[in-house]
CSV table of C-alpha atoms in Angstrom, one decimal:
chain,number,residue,atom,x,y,z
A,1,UNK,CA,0.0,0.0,0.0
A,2,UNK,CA,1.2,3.4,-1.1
A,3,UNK,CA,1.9,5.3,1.7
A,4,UNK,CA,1.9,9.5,1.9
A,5,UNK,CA,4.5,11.3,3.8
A,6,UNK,CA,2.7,12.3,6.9
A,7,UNK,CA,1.9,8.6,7.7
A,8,UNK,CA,5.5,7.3,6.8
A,9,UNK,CA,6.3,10.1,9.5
A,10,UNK,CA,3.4,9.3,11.9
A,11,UNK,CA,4.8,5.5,12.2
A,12,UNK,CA,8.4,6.8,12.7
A,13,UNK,CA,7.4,8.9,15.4
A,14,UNK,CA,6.8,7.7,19.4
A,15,UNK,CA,3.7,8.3,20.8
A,16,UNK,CA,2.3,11.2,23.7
A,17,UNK,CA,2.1,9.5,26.7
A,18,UNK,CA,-1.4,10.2,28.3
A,19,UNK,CA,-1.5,11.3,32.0
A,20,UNK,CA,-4.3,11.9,34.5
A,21,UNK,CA,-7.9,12.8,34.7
A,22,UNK,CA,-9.2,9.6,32.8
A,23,UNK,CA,-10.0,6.5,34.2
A,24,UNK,CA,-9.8,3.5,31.6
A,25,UNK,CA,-9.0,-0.2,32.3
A,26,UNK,CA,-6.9,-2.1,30.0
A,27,UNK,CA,-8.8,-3.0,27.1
A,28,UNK,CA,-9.5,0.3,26.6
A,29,UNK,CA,-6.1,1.3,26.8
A,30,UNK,CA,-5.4,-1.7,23.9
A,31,UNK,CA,-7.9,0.0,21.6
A,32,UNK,CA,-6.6,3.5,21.9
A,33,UNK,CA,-3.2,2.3,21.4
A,34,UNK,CA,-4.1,-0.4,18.7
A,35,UNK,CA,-6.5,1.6,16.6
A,36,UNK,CA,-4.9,5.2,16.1
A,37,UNK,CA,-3.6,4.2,12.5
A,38,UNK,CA,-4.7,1.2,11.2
A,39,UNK,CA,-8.5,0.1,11.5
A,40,UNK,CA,-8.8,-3.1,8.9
A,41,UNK,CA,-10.7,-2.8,5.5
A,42,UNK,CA,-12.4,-6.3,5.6
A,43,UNK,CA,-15.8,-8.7,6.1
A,44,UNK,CA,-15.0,-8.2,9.7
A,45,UNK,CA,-13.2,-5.6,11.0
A,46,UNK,CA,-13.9,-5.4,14.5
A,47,UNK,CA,-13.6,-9.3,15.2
A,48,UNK,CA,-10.2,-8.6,13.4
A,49,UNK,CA,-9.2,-6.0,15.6
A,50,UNK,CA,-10.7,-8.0,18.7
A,51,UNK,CA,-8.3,-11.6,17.9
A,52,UNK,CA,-5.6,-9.3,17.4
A,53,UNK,CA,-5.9,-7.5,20.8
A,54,UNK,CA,-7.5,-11.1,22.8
A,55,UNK,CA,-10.7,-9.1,23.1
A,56,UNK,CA,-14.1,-10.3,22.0
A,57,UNK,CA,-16.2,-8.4,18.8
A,58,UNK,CA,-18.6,-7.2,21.0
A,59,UNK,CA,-16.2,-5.9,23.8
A,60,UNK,CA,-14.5,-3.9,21.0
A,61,UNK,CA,-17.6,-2.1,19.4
A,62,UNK,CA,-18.9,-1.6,23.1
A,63,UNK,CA,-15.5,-0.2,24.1
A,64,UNK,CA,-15.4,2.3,20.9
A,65,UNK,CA,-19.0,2.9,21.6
A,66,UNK,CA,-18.8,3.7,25.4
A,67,UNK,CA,-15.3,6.1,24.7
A,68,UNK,CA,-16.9,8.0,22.1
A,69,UNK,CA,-19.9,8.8,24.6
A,70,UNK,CA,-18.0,9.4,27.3
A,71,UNK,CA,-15.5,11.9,24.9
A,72,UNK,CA,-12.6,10.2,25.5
A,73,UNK,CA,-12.6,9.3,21.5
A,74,UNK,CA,-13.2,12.4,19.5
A,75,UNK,CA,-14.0,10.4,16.5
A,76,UNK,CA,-13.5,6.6,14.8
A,77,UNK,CA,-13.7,6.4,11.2
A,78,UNK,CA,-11.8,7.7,8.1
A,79,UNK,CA,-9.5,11.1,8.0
A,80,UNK,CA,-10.4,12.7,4.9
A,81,UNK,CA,-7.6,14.8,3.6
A,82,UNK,CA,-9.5,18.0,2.8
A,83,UNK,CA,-7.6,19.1,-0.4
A,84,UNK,CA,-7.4,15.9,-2.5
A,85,UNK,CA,-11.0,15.5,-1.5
A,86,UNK,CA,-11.0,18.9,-3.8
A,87,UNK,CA,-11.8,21.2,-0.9
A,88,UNK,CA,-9.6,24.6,-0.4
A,89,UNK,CA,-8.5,25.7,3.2
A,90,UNK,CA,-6.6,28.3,4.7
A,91,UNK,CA,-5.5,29.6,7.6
A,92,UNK,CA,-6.2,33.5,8.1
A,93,UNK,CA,-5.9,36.0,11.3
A,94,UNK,CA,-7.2,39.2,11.9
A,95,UNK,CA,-6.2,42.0,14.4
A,96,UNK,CA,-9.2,43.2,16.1
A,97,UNK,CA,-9.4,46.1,18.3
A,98,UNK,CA,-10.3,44.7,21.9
A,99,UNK,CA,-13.6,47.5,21.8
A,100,UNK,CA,-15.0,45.4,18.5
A,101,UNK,CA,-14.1,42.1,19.3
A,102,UNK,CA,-17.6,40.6,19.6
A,103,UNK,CA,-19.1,42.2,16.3
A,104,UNK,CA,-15.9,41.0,14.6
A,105,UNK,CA,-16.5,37.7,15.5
A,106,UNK,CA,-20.2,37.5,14.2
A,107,UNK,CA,-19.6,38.8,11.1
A,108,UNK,CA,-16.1,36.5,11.0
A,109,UNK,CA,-18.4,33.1,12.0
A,110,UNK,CA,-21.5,34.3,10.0
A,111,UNK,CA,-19.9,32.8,7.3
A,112,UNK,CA,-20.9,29.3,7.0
A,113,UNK,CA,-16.7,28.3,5.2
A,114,UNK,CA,-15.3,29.7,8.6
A,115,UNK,CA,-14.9,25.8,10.2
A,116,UNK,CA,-13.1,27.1,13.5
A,117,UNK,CA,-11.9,29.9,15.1
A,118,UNK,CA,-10.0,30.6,17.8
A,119,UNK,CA,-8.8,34.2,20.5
A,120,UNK,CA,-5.4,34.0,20.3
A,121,UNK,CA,-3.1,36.1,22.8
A,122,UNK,CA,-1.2,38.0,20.0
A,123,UNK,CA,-1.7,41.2,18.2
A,124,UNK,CA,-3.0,39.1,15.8
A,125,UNK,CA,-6.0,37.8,18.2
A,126,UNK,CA,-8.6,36.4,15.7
A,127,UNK,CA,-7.3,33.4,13.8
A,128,UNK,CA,-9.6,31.5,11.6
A,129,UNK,CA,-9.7,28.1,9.4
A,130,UNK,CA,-11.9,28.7,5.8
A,131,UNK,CA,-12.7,25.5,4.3
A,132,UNK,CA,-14.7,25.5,0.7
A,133,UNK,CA,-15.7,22.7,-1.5
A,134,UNK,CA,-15.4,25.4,-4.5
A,135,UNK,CA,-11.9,26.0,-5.7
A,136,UNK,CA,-11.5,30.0,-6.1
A,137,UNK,CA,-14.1,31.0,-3.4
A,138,UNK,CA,-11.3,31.7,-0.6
A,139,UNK,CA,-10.1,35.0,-2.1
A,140,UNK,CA,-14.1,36.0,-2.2
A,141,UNK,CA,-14.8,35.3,1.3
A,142,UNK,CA,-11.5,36.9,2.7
A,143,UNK,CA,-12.2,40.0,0.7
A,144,UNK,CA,-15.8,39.7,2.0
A,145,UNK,CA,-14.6,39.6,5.4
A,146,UNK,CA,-12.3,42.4,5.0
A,147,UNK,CA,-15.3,44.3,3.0
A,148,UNK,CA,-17.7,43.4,6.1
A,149,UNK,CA,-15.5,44.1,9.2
A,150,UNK,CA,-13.1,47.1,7.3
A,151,UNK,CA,-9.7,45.2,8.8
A,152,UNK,CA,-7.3,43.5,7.1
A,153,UNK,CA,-7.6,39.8,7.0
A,154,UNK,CA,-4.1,37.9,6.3
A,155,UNK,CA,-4.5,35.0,4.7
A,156,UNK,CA,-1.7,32.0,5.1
A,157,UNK,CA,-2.8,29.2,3.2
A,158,UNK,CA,-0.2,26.5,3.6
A,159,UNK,CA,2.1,26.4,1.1
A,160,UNK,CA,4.1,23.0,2.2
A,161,UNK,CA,2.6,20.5,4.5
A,162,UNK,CA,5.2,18.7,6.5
A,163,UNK,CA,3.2,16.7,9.3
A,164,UNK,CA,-0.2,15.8,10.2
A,165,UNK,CA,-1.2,13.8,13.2
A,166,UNK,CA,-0.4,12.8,16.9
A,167,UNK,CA,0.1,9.4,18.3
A,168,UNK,CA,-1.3,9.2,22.1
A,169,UNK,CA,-0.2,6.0,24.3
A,170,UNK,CA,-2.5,5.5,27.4
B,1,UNK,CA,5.4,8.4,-5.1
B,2,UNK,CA,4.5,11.2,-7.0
B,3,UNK,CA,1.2,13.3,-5.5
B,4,UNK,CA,-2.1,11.8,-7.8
B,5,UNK,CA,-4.5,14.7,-8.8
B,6,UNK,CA,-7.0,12.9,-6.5
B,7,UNK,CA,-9.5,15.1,-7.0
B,8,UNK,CA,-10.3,14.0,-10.4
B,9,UNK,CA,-10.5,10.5,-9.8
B,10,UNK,CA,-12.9,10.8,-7.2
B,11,UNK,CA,-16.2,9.9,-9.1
B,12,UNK,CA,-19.7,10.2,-7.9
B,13,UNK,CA,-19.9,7.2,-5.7
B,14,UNK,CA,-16.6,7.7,-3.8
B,15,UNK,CA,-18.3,10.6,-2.7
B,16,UNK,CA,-21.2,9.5,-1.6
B,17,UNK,CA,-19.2,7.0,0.3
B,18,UNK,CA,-16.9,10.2,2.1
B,19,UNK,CA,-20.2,11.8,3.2
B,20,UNK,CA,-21.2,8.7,4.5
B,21,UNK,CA,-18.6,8.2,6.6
B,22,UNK,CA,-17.3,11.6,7.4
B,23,UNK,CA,-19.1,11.9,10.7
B,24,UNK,CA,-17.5,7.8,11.4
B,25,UNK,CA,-18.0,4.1,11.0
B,26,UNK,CA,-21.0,2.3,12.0
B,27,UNK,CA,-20.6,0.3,15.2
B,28,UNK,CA,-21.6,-3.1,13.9
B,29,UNK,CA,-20.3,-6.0,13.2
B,30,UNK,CA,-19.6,-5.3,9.4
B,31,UNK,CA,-19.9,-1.3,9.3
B,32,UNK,CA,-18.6,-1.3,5.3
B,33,UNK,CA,-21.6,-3.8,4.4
B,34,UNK,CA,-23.9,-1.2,7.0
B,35,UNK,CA,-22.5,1.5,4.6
B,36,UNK,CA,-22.9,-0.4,1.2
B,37,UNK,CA,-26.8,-1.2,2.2
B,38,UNK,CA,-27.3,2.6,3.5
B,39,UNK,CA,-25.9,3.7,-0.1
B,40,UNK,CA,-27.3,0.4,-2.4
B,41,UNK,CA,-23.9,-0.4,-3.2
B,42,UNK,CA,-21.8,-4.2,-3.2
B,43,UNK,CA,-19.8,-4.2,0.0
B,44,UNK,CA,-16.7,-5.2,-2.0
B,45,UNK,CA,-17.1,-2.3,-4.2
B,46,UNK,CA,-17.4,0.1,-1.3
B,47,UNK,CA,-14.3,-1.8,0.3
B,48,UNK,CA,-12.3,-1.3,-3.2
B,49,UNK,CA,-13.0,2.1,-3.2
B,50,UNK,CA,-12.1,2.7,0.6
B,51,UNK,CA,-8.6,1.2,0.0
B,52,UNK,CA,-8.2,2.9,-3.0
B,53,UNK,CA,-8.6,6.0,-1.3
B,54,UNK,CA,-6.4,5.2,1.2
B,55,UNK,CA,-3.5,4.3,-1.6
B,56,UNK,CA,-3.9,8.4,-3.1
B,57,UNK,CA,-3.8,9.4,-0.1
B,58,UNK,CA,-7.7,10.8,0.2
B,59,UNK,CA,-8.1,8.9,3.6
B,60,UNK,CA,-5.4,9.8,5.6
B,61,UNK,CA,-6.3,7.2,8.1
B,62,UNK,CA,-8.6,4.8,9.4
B,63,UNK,CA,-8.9,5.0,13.4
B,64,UNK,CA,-9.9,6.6,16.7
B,65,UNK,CA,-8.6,10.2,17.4
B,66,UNK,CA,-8.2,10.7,21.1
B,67,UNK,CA,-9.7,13.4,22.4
B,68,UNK,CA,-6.4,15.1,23.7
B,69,UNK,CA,-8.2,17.4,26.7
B,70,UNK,CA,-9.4,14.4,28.0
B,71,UNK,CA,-6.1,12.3,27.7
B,72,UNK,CA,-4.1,15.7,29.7
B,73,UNK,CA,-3.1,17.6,27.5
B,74,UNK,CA,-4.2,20.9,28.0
B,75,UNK,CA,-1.5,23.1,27.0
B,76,UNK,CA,-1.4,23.2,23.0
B,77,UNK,CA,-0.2,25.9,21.7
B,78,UNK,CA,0.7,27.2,17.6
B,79,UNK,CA,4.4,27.5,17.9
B,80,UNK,CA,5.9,29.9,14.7
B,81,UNK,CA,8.9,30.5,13.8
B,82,UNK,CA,10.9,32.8,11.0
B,83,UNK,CA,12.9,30.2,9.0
B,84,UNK,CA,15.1,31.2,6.1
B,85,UNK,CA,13.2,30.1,2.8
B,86,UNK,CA,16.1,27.9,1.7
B,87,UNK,CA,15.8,25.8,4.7
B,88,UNK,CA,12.2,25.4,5.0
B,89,UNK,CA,11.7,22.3,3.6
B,90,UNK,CA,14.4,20.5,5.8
B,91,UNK,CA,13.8,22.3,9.3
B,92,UNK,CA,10.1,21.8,8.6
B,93,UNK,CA,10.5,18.2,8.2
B,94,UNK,CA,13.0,18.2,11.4
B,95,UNK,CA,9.9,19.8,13.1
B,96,UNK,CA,7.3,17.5,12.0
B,97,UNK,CA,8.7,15.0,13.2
B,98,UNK,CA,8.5,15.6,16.9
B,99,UNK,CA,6.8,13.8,19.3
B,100,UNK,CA,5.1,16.8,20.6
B,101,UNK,CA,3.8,18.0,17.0
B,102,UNK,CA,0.6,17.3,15.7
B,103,UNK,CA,0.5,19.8,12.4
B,104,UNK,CA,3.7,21.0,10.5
B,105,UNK,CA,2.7,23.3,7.6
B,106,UNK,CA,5.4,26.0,5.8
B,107,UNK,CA,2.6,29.3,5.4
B,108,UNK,CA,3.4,32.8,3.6
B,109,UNK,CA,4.9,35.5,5.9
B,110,UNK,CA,3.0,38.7,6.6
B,111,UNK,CA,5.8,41.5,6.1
B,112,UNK,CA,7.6,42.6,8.8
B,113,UNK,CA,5.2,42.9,11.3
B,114,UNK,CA,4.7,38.6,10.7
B,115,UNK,CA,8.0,37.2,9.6
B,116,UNK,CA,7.1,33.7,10.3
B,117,UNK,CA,6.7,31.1,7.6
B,118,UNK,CA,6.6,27.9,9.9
B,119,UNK,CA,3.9,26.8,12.2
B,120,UNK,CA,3.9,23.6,14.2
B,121,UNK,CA,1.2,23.1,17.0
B,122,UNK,CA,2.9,21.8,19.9
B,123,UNK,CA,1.2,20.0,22.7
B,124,UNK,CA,1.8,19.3,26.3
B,125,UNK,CA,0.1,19.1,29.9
B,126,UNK,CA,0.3,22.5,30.6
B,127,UNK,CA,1.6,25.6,29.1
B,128,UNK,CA,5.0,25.8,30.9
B,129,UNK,CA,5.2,22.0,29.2
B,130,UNK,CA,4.8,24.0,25.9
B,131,UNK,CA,6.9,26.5,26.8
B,132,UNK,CA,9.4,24.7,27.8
B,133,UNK,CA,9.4,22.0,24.0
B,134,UNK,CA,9.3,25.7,22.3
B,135,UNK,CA,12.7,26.3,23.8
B,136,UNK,CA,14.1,22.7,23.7
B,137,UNK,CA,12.6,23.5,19.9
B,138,UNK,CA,14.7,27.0,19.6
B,139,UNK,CA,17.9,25.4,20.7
B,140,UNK,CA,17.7,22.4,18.7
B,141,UNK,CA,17.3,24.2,15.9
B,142,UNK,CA,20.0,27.4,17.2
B,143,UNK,CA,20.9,29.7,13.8
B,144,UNK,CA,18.4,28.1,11.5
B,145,UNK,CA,15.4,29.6,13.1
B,146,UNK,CA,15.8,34.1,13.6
B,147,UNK,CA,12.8,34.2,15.8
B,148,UNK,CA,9.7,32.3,17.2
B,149,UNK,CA,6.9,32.7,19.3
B,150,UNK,CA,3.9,30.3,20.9
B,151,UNK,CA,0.1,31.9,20.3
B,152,UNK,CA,-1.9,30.0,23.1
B,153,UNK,CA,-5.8,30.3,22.6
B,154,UNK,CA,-7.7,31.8,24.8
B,155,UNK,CA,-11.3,31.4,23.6
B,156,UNK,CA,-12.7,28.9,21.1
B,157,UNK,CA,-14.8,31.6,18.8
B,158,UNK,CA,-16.4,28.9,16.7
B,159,UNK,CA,-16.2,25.1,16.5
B,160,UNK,CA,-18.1,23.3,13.7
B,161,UNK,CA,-15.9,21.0,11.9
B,162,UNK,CA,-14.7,20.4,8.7
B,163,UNK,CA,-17.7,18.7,6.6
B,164,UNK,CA,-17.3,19.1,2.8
B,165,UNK,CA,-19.6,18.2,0.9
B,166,UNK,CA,-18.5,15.0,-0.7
B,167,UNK,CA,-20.8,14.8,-3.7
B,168,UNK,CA,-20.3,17.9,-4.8
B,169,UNK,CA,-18.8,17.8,-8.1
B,170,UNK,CA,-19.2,21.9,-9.0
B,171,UNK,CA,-15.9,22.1,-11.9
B,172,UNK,CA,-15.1,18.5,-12.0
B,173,UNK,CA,-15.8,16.5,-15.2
B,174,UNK,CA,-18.2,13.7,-14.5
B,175,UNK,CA,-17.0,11.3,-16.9
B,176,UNK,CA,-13.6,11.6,-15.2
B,177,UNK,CA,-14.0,8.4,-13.2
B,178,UNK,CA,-11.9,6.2,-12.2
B,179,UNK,CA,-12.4,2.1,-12.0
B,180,UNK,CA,-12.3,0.4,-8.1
B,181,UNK,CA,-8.7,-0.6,-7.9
């Protein structure tokens, strides 16, 4: 299987140790560990996963199920990588004067592209992810967002992607 | 391997099968069969086209993401730094590569008040755990980096998630589809 950079990377690197505030016994320490990179594309996946780890199929859907609910697990499926999917992204930051700060950030998230966005403690204090499905519509909504708020919005799409991903051991 | 235009070989049925399975797998026993009945497709097909994906590069990965908050870390912060354009490419990789990095991108500066072209997000238990890989960071790297600084966040403004719309084919040519591998 071809593999891309980042994941080449990802394997070479050690993982995060995890530390405090959770309380999880061991075969939901074996999933986290086990399934950060490679879930199996196959009939049965999880009874896969489940001989591999000396689990049982149901204890390894229940597991996944009960650590998503609980938030331990942000997510379990497929990472999509945004830009081969098509999709355009950028980063982009703003420096808002403290006194407009909250109608800056409506008209910033009324856009529906504008993902996430986070205070930052910097002059630049208003950073913001775009993300459109329509190649060219970036420059639009940065200049609408510069048009709508009357600040200058700096836009720093990536230019060279060198890493993506965190491995977590618990 | 030389970067595929993905984008183009994604026809209309790998993207019904990203929307899908953006938000995650079904929890049953055979979740690409649960997908291939939800869509009317042959589990094997939807399985061909899964691995496919995986092979361009489309699906990064198949797995859990830890919710880092939960697992202690609470001290990521974006890390950037003012690299000298010839040596982006090989201090960014350097960078990457950390343990304590999760995203590694070079980005245009912003003239002189923004002369960083690197950003890594660096994680740790606390801040002063940040702080402190920053520095270890600074002195690995000693004359190849002219300046750095960490941006912690201090409120999250908006939180929805990326979800693009994957059978959306606005500019694409339709007939540009590619056979399950």
């Amino acid at each position: 299987m071809a593999k891309t950079f980042s994941y080449t990377a990802q394997s070479s690197k050690s993982a995060l140790k995890a530390a405090g505030g959770i309380d999880l016994d061991e075969a939901d320490r074996a999933i986290i560990n086990a399934l950060q990179g490679d879930f199996p594309v196959c009939e049965h996946p999880y009874a896969q996963v489940a001989s591999d780890l000396g689990l049982e199929e149901r204890q390894v859907i229940g597991r996944i199920e009960k650590l998503l609910a609980d938030g331990v697990l942000s997510r379990f499926g497929p990472l999509y990588h945004a830009e081969k999917m098509g999709g355009e992204l950028t980063l982009a930051a703003i420096a808002v004067p403290e006194d407009r700060f909250d109608d800056v950030t409506d008209l910033v998230n009324a856009h529906e592209e504008v993902a996430h966005n986070y205070e930052r403690d910097d002059d630049l204090n208003m950073w913001f992810v775009v993300a459109t499905d329509q190649p060219g519509r970036i420059a639009e909504i940065i200049s609408d967002i510069e048009n709508e708020t009357g600040l200058a919005v700096h836009n720093m799409p990536k230019l060279e992607e060198f890493f993506v991903g965190l491995r977590f051991e618990v | 391997m030389p970067e595929l235009d993905t984008t183009k070989e994604l026809d209309a049925t790998d993207r019904l099968i990203i929307e899908a399975t953006q938000a995650g797998l079904p929890l049953t026993p055979q979740p690409y069969h649960e997908i291939a009945k939800r869509l009317e497709l042959d589990a094997k097909d939807v399985m061909d086209r899964i691995k496919a994906m995986q092979d361009s590069g489309v699906i990064r990965r198949i797995g859990v993401v830890p919710n880092h908050y939960k697992l202690g870390y609470r001290g990521n912060g974006m890390s950037v730094w003012d690299i000298a354009d010839a040596d982006i490419s090989s201090v960014g990789k350097i960078v990457g590569a950390l343990d304590c990095v999760s995203h590694c991108y070079h980005r245009p500066r912003q003239g002189v008040d923004w002369p960083y072209n690197l950003f890594a997000m660096v994680h740790g238990h606390d801040r002063t755990e940040v702080a402190d890989k920053v520095a270890a960071i600074a002195d690995q790297l000693g004359e190849l980096q002219k300046g750095h600084k960490i941006l912690f966040s201090t409120r999250i403004l908006k939180k929805t998630g990326l979800r693009l719309k994957g059978s959306n084919t606005t500019g694409r040519d339709p007939s540009a589809t590619r056979s399950a591998a």
